[in-house]
CSV table of C-alpha atoms in Angstrom, one decimal:
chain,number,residue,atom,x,y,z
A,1,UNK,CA,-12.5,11.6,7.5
A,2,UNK,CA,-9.4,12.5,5.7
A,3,UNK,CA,-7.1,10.2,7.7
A,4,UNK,CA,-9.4,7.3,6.8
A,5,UNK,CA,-9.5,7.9,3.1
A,6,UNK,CA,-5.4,8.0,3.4
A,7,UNK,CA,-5.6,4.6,5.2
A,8,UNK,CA,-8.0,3.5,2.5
A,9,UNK,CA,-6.1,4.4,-0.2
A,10,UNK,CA,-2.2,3.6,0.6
A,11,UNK,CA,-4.2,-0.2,1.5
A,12,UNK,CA,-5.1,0.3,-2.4
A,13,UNK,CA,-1.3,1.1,-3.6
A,14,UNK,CA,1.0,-2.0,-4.3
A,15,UNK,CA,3.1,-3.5,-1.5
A,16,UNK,CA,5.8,-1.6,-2.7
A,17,UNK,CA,4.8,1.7,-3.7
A,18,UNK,CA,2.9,1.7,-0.2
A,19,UNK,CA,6.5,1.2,1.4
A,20,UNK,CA,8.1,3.5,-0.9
A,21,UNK,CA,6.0,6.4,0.2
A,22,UNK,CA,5.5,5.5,3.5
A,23,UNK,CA,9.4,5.4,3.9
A,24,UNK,CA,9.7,9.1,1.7
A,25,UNK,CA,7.9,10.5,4.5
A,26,UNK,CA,9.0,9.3,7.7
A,27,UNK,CA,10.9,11.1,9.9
A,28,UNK,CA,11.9,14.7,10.1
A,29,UNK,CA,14.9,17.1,8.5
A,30,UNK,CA,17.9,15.3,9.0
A,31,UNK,CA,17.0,11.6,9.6
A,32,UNK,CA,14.7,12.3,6.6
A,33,UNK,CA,17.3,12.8,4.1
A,34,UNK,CA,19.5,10.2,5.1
A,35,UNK,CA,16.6,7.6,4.7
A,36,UNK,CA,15.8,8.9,1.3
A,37,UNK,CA,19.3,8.5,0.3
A,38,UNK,CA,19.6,4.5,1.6
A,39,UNK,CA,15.9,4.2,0.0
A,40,UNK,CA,17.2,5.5,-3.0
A,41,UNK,CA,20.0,3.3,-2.9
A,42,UNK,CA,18.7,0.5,-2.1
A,43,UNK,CA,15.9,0.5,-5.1
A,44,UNK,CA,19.3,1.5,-7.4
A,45,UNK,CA,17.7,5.3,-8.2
A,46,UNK,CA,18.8,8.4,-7.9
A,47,UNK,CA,17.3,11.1,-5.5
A,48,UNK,CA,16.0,12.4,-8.4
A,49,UNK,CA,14.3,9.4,-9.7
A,50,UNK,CA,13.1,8.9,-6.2
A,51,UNK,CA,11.3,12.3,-6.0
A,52,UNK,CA,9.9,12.0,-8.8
A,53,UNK,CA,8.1,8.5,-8.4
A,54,UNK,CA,7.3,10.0,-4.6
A,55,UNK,CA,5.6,13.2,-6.1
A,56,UNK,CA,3.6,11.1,-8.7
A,57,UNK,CA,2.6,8.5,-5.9
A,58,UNK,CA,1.5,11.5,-3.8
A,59,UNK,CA,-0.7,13.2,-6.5
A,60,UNK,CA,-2.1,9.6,-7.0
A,61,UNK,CA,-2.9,9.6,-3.2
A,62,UNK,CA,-4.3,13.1,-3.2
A,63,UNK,CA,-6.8,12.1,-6.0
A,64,UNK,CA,-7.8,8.9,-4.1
A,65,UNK,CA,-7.9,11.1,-1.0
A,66,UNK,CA,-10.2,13.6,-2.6
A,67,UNK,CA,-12.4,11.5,-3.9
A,68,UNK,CA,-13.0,9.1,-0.9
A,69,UNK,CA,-14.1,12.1,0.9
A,70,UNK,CA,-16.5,13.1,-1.9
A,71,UNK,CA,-17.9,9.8,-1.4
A,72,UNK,CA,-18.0,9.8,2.5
């Protein structure tokens, strides 16, 4: 149930926040930070400015999340 809320809210997000948070979370440890830094770079952020739009997209997603289920 919670998988399908995720699905249904990330189709919700705009193109571009749904690639930015898609891409924040991919991979694992090392390859992670690495493609934060070239995402980072390649919007013209900082990491920091990165996290923080991430973290605010995520509680966003949570919300959405928590409500869908509520719903379901």
């Amino acid at each position: 149930r919670s998988l399908d809320c995720l699905g249904r809210c990330l189709n919700i997000l705009k193109p571009e926040d749904k690639h930015l948070i898609v891409e924040y979370y991919r991979d694992a440890k090392r390859q992670r930070i690495d493609r934060r830094r070239e995402l980072a770079r390649q919007l013209g952020i900082s990491m920091n400015a990165l996290g923080i739009r991430a973290w605010r997209l995520r509680a966003n997603l949570e919300r959405c999340v928590g409500a869908c289920r509520k719903r379901l």
